[in-house]
Tab-separated table of C-alpha atoms and ligand atoms in Angstrom:
chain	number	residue	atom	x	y	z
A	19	UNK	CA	196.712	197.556	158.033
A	20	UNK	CA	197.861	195.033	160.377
A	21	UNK	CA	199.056	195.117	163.495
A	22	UNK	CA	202.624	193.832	162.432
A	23	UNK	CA	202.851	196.306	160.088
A	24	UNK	CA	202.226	198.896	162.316
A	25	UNK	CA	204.814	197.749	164.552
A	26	UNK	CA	207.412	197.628	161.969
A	27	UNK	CA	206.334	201.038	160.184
A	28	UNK	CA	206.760	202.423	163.734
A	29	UNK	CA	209.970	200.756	164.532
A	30	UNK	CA	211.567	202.067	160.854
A	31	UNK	CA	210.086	205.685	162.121
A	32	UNK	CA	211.912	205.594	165.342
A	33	UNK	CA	215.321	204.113	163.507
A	34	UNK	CA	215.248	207.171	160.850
A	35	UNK	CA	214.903	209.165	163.681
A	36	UNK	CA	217.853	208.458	165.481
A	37	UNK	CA	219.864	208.375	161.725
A	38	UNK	CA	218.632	211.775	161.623
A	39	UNK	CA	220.467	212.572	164.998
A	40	UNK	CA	223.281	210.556	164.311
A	41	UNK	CA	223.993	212.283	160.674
A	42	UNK	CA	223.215	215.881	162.866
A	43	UNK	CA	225.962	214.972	165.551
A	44	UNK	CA	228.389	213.766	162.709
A	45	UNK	CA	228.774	210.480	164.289
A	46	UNK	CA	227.955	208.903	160.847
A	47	UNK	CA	228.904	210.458	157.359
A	48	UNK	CA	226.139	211.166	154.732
A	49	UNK	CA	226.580	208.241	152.221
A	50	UNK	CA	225.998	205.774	155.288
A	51	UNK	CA	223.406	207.587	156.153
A	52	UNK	CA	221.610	207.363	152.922
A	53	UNK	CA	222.653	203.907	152.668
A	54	UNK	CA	220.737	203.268	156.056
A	55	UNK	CA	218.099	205.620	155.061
A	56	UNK	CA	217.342	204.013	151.983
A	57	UNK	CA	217.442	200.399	153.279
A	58	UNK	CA	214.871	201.290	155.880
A	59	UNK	CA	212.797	202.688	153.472
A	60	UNK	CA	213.112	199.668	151.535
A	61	UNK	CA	211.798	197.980	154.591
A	62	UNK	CA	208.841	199.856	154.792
A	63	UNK	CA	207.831	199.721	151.320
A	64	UNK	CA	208.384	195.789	151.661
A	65	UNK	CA	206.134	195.655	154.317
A	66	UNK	CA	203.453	198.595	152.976
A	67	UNK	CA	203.484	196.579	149.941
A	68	UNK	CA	204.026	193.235	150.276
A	69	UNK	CA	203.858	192.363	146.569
A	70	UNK	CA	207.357	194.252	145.860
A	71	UNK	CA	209.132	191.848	148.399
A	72	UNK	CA	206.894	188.240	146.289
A	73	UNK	CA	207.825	189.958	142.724
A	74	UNK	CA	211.346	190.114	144.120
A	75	UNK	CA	211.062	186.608	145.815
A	76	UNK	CA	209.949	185.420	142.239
A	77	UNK	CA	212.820	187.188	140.387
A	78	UNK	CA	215.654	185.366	142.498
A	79	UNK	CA	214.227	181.953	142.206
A	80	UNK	CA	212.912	181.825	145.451
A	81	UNK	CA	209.571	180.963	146.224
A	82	UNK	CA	207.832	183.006	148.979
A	83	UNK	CA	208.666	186.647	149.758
A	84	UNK	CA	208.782	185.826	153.721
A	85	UNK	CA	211.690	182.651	152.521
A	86	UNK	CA	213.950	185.574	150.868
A	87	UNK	CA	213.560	187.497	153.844
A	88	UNK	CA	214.395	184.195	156.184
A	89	UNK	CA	217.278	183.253	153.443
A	90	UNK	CA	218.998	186.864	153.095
A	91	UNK	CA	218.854	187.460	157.159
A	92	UNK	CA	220.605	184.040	157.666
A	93	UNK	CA	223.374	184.908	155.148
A	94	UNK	CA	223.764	188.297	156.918
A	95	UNK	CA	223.479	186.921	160.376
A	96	UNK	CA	226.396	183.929	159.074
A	97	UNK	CA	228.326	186.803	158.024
A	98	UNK	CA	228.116	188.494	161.472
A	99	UNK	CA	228.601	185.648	163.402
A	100	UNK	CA	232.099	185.367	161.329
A	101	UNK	CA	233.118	188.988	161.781
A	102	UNK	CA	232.719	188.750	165.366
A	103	UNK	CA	235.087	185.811	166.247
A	104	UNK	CA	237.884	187.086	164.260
A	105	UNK	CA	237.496	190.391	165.549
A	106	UNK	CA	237.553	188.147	169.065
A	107	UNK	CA	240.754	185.897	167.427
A	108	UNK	CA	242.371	189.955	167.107
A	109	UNK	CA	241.156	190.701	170.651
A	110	UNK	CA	242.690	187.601	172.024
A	111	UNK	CA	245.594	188.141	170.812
A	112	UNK	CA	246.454	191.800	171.602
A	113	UNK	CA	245.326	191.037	175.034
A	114	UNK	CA	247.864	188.090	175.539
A	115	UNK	CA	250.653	190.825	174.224
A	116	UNK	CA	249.672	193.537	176.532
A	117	UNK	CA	249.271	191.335	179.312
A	118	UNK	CA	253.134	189.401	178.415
A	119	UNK	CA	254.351	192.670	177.701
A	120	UNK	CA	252.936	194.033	181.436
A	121	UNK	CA	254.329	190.791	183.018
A	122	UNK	CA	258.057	191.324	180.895
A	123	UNK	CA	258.453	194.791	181.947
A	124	UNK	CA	257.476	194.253	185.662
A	125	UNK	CA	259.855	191.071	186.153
A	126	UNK	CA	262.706	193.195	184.487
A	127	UNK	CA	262.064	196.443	186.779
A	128	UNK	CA	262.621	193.757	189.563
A	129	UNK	CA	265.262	192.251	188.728
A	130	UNK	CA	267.092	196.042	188.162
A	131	UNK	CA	266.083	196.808	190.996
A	132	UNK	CA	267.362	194.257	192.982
A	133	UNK	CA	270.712	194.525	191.101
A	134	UNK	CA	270.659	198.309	192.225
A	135	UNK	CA	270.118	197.471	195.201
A	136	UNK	CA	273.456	194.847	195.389
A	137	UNK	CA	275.194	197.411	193.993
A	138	UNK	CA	274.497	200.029	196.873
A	139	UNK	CA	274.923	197.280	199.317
A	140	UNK	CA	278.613	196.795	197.953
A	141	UNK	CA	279.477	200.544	197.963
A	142	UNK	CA	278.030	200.542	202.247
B	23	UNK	CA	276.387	177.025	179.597
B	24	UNK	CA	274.058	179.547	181.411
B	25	UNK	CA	271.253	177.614	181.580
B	26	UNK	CA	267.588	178.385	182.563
B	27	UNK	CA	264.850	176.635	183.752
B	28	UNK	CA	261.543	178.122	182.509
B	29	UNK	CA	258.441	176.877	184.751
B	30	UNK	CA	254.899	177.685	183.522
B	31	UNK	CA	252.449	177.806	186.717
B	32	UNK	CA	248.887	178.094	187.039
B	33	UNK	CA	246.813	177.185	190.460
B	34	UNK	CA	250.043	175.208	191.578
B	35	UNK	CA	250.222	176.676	195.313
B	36	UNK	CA	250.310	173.439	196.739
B	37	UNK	CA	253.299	171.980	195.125
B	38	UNK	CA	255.172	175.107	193.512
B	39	UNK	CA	257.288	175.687	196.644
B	40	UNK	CA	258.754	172.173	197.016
B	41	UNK	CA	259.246	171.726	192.814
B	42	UNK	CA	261.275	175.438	192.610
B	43	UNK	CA	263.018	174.426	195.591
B	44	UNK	CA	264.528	170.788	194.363
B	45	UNK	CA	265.118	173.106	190.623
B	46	UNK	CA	266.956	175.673	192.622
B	47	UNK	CA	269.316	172.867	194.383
B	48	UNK	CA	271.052	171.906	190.599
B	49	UNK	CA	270.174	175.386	188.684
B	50	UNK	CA	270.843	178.967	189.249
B	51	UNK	CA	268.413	180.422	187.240
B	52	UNK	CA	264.754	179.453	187.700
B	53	UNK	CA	262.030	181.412	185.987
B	54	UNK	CA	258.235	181.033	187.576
B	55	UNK	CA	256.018	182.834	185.116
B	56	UNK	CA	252.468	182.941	187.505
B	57	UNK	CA	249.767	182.562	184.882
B	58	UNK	CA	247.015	184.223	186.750
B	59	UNK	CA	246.427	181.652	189.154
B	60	UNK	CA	243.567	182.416	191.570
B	61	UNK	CA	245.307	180.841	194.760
B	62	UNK	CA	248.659	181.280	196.933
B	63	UNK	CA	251.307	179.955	194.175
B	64	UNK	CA	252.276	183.785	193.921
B	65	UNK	CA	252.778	183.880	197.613
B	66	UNK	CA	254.048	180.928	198.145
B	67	UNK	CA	257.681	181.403	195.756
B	68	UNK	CA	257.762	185.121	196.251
B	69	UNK	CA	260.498	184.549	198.640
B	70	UNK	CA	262.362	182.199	196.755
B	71	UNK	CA	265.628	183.110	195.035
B	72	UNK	CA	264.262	183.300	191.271
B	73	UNK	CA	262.776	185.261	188.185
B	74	UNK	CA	259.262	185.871	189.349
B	75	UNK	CA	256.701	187.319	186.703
B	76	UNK	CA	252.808	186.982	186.888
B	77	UNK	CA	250.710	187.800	183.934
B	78	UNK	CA	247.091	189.716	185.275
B	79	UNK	CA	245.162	187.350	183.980
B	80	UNK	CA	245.058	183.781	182.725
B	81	UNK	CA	246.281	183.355	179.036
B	82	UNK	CA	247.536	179.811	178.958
B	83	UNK	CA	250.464	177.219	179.042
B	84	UNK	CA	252.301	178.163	175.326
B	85	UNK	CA	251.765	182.302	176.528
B	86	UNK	CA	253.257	181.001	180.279
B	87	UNK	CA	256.497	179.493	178.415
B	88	UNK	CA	257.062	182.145	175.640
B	89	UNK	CA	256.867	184.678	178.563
B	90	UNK	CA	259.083	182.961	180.126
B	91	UNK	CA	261.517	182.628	177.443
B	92	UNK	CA	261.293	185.532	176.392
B	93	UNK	CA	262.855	187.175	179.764
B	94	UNK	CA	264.966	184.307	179.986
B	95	UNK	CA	266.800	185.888	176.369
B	96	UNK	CA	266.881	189.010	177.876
B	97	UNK	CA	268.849	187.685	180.903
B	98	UNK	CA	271.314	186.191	178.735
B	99	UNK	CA	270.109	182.495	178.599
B	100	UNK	CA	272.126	180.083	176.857
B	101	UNK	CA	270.400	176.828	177.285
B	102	UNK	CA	266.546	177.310	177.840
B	103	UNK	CA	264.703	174.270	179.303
B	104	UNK	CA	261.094	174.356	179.703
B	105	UNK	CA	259.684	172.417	182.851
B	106	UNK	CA	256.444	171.610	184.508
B	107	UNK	CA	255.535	173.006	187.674
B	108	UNK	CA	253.467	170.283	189.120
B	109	UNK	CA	256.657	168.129	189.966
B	110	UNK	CA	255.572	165.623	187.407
B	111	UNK	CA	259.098	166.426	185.634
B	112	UNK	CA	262.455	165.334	187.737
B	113	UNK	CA	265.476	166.806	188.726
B	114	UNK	CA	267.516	163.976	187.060
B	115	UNK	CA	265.612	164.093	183.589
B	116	UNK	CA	266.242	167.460	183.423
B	117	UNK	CA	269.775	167.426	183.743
B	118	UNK	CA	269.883	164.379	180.843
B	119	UNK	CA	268.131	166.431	178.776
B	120	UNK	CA	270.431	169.546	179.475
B	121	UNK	CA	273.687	167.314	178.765
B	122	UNK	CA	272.203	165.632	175.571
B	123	UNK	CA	271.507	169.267	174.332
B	124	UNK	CA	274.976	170.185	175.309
B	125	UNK	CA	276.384	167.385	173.413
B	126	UNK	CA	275.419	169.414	169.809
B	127	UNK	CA	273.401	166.995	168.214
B	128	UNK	CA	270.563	168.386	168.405
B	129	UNK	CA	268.508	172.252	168.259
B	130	UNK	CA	266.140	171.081	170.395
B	131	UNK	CA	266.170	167.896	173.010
B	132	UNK	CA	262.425	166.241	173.775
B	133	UNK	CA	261.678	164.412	177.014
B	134	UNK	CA	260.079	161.675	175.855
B	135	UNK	CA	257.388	159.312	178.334
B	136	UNK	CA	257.358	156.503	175.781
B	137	UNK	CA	261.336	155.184	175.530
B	138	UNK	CA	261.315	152.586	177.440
B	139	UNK	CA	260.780	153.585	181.221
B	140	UNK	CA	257.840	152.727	182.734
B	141	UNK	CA	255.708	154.522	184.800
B	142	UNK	CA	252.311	154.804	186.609
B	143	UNK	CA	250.913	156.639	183.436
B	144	UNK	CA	246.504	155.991	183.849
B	145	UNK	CA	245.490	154.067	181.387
B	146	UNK	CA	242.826	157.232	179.890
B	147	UNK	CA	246.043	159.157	179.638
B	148	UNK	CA	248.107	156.693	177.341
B	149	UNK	CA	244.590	156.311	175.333
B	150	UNK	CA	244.499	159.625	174.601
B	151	UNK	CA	248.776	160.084	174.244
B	152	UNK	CA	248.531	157.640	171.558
B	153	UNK	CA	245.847	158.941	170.124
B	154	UNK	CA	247.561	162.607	170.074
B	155	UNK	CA	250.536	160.806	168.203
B	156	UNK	CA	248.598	159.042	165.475
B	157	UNK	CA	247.161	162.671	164.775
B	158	UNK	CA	250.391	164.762	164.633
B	159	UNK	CA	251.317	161.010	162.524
B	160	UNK	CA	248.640	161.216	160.270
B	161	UNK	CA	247.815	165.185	159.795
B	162	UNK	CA	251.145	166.594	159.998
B	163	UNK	CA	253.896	164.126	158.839
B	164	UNK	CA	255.729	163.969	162.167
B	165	UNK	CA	257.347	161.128	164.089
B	166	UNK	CA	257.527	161.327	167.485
B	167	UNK	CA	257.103	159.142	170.237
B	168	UNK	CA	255.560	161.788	172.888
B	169	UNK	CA	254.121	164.727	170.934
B	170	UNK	CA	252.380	166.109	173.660
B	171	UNK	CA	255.857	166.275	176.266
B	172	UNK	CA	255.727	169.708	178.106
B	173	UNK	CA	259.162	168.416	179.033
B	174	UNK	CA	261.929	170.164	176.150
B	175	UNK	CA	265.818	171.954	176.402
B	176	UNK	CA	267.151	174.011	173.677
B	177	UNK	CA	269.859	176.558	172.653
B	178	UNK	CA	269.010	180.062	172.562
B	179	UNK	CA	271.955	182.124	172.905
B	180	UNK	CA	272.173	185.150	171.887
B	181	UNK	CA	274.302	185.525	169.400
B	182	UNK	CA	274.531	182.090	167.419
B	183	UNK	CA	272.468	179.219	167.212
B	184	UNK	CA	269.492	179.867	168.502
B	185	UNK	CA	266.501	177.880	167.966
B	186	UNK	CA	263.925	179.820	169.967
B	187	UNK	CA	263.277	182.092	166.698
B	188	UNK	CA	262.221	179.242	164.715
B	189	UNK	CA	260.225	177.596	167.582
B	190	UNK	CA	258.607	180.708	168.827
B	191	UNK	CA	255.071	178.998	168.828
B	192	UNK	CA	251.898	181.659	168.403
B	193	UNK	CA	249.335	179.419	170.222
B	194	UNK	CA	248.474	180.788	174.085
B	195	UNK	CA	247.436	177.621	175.203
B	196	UNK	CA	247.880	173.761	175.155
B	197	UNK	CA	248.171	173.859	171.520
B	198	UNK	CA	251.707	175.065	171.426
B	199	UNK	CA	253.029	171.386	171.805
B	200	UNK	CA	251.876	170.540	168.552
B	201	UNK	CA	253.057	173.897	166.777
B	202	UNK	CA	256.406	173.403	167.940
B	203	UNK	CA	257.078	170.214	166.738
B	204	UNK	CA	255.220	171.517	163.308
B	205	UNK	CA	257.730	174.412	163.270
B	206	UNK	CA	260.691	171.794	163.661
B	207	UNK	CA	259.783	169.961	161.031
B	208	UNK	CA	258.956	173.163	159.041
B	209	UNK	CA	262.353	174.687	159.708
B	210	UNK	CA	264.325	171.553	159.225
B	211	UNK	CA	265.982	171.975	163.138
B	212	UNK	CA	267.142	168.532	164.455
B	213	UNK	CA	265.290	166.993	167.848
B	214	UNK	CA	266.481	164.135	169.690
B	215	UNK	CA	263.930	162.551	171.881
B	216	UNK	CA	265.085	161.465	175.546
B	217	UNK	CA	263.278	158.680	177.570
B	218	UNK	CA	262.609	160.457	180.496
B	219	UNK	CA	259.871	159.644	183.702
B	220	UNK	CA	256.911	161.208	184.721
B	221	UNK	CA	254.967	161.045	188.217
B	222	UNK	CA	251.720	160.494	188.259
B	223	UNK	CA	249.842	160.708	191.390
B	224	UNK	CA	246.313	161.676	192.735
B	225	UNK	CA	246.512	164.889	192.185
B	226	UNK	CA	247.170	164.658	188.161
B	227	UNK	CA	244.974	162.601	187.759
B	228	UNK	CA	241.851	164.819	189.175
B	229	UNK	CA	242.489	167.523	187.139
B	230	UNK	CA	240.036	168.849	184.513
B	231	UNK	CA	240.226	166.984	181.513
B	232	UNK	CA	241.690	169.366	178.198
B	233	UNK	CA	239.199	170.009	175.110
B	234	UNK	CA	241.396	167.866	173.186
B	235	UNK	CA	238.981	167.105	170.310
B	236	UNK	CA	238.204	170.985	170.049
B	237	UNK	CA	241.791	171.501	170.158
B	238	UNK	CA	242.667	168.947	167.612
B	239	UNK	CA	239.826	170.119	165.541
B	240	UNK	CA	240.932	173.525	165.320
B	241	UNK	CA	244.680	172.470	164.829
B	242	UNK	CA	243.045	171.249	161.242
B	243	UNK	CA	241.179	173.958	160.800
B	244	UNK	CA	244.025	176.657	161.072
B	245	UNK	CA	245.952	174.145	158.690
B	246	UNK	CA	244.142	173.776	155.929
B	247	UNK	CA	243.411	178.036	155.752
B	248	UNK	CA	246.838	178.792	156.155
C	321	GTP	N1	250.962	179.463	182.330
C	321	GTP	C1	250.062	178.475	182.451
C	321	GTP	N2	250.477	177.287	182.831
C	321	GTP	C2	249.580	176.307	182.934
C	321	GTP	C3	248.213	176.468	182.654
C	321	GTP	N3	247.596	175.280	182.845
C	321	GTP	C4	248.553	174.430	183.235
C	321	GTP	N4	249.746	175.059	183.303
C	321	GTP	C5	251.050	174.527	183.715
C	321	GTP	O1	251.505	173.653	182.741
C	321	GTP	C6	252.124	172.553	183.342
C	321	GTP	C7	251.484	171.279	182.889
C	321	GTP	O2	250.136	171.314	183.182
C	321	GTP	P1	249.333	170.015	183.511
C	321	GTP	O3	247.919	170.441	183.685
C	321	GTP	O4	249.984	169.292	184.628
C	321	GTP	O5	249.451	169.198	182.155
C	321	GTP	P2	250.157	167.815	181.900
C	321	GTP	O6	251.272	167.593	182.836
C	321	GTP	O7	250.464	167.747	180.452
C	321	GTP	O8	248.958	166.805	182.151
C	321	GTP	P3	248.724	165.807	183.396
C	321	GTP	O9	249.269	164.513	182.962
C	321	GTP	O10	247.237	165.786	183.549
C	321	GTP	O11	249.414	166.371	184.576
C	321	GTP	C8	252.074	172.805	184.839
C	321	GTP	O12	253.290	173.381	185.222
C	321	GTP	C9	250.927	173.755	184.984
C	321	GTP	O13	251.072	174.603	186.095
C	321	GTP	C10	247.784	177.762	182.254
C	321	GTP	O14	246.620	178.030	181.995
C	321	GTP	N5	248.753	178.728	182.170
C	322	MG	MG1	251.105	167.703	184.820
């Protein structure tokens, strides 16, 4: 076994691990934790066996198993990269309204007040 | 006509004073939406007989002016006129713009930099103003002869014609210029364009240039998905 595949079989052991916790403390529901489960699995089989990942490789067209690997991360990581800036675009946004919504409020408090305050001034 | 002056300001301390001043000697009500700035132009108009409102943190020219506008509804505007707070804009275009709105010709009145009057305009500016028109020209089916005027009057009563719900721009920052005259054209209102002067001294011209290519690039963008 190679060092790299240590590293990886250890880093898949320590990411179940926390799953484990995570699915005990209900902070994630049991089909996404067998979806993560079995996709880390799937990750160390792939690298236990490296075959599995060159027959797949060979079955999509592609031709190394480390390409499909480099290929399906830069689709996922593309995909990613997209979620984030519209969930920035959203951010953006409903920061502008709170903060126009802060500044709206505060200028009309002011203004009633200072009407108020006329008002009391007349009645003196 | 209860008319309102709406004045966007961002790190403007050392000229806000004078420009709400010389507003304040012709018009009542003078709105001063503080943008965030990180120096004294809070301080500085505090004092001054106006609408004061200061967003927490900086969002940008178009969120400045619909900010403004906004409170200037609520106050029972009539007339809303949208101004620079550099003192770039003057007292005596304003008012032409004001009485060519009042005349009923038009939803909204543009001050325009390019009708005739001359002025001290750098030469990188009218490069780029030209360019800015050949693009709202070209991309967007508009004529116009200063797309990018920050200078513009227009009704907004409320009851009855009111053209700020069909100009209410979404775009926080410099962008807005464009979307307005997009949402003109889009909802068929009528604009007259107004020759009106602008200053340019030292201090304009120092100022950090605008992304305009990013700007005009993502003007495109949000075109073609929508
Ligand atoms: N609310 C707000 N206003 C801004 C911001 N940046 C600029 N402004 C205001 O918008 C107005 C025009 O800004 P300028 O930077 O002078 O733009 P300009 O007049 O088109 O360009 P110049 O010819 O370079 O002066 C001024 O009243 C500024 O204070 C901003 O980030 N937020
Ligand atoms: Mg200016």
């Amino acid at each position: 076994m190679s060092i790299i595949q240590l590293i990886i079989f250890l880093f898949v052991l320590i990411v179940i691990v926390k799953l484990i916790k995570r699915l005990r403390t209900r902070d994630i529901s049991l089909p996404i934790f067998l979806l993560w489960l079995l996709f880390w699995i799937g990750a160390a089989a792939i690298t236990w066996k490296t075959v599995i990942l060159d027959r797949l490789a060979d079955l999509v067209g592609v031709g190394r198993g480390a390409d499909l690997v480099i290929y399906c991360s830069l689709l996922v990581l593309f995909y990613l990269i997209f979620r984030i800036f519209v969930r920035l675009d959203k951010q953006e946004k409903q920061i502008s309204e709170i903060v126009r919504s802060i500044a709206k409020n505060n200028c009309d408090l002011a203004v009633r007040e200072q009407r108020g305050e006329r008002r009391n001034e007349d009645k003196k | 006509m209860n008319i309102f002056i709406v004045v966007p300001a961002y790190n403007e301390g050392q000229r806000i004073k004078k420009v709400v001043e010389l507003l304040l000697t012709k018009f009542s009500n003078v709105i001063v939406v503080n943008d965030g700035s990180k120096d004294n132009t809070g301080e500085e108009i505090k004092s001054l007989p106006i609408y004061y409102c200061e967003h927490a943190v900086n969002l940008g020219q178009g969120a400045g002016l619909k900010t403004g506008t906004e409170l200037a509804i609520g106050l029972g505007a009539e007339v809303i006129v949208h101004a620079d707070a550099d003192g770039q804009h003057r007292l005596e275009d304003i008012e032409k713009l004001v009485i060519e709105l009042e005349k009923g010709n038009a939803d909204i009145v543009i001050g325009s930099r390019f009708l005739g009057v001359k002025s001290n305009m750098p030469k990188r500016k009218k490069i780029i103003l030209f360019l800015a028109k050949l693009f709202v020209r070209l991309f967007f089916r508009i004529k116009i002869t200063d797309p990018q005027s920050g200078l513009r009057a227009f009704r907004a009563s409320p009851v009855g014609a009111s053209a700020w719900p069909k100009i209410k721009f979404t775009y926080d920052d410099f962008r807005h210029c464009t979307e307005i005259l997009f949402l003109i054209k889009k909802n068929r209102l009528k604009f007259v364009e107004v020759p009106i002067k602008v200053n340019y001294d030292e201090h304009s011209c120092n100022k950090k240039l605008r992304p305009k290519i990013k700007m005009a690039a993502e003007l495109l963008l949000d075109k073609l998905i929508k």
